[in-house]
Amino acid sequence: MKKSIFYSLFVFAMAVIAVGFASCSDDDDPYFYTFQLASENLTGGSEDAMDLDISLVENAVTQEFNGKVVAIKGSKDACDKEAISRFNKACESVTLKGGWKGDFTYTLFITGDKGMTQQIANKKFTMSE
């Protein structure tokens, strides 16, 4: 009887420890991601039409991230992977209206722990009117 009680307590204690090690920590510092227009090169057509398409991309990315800055918790690699995936998904969902010729580039940045900003992804949009 003593062995079965001891064994039951031992198994319960091991289960509690296993759950503790497997769970994610809420203490992880978040990584902050921002995005912005990095460059634009209008070679013909309407500047207003290009600005409209730039706004379409910005709106799609802002909706995907629920704002202009997003904080993601976890390991840096996992957070970067999630942010890049969401950024690419948003950019690929945009259908440009056209009426301009040239290109523009939209870029995803991560802000590090010392305020350093690093580009981690970009998407170039090209239109030939």
PDB file of C-alpha atoms in Angstrom, residues 43-45 53 96 98-103 125-129:
ATOM      1  CA  THR A  43       8.981  56.803 -63.936  1.00  0.00           C
ATOM      2  CA  GLY A  44       5.648  57.594 -65.549  1.00  0.00           C
ATOM      3  CA  GLY A  45       1.945  57.887 -65.020  1.00  0.00           C
ATOM      4  CA  ASP A  53      -1.306  51.569 -54.447  1.00  0.00           C
ATOM      5  CA  LEU A  96      -2.417  46.974 -57.408  1.00  0.00           C
ATOM      6  CA  GLY A  98      -2.057  50.692 -61.666  1.00  0.00           C
ATOM      7  CA  GLY A  99      -2.031  53.939 -63.616  1.00  0.00           C
ATOM      8  CA  TRP A 100       1.649  54.513 -62.883  1.00  0.00           C
ATOM      9  CA  LYS A 101       5.005  53.167 -64.010  1.00  0.00           C
ATOM     10  CA  GLY A 102       7.962  52.312 -61.796  1.00  0.00           C
ATOM     11  CA  ASP A 103       8.345  50.523 -58.487  1.00  0.00           C
ATOM     12  CA  PHE A 125       6.053  46.176 -56.206  1.00  0.00           C
ATOM     13  CA  THR A 126       6.520  46.987 -59.901  1.00  0.00           C
ATOM     14  CA  MET A 127       4.014  48.489 -62.316  1.00  0.00           C
ATOM     15  CA  SER A 128       4.445  49.136 -66.016  1.00  0.00           C
ATOM     16  CA  GLU A 129       1.307  51.290 -66.363  1.00  0.00           C
TER      17      GLU A 129
END
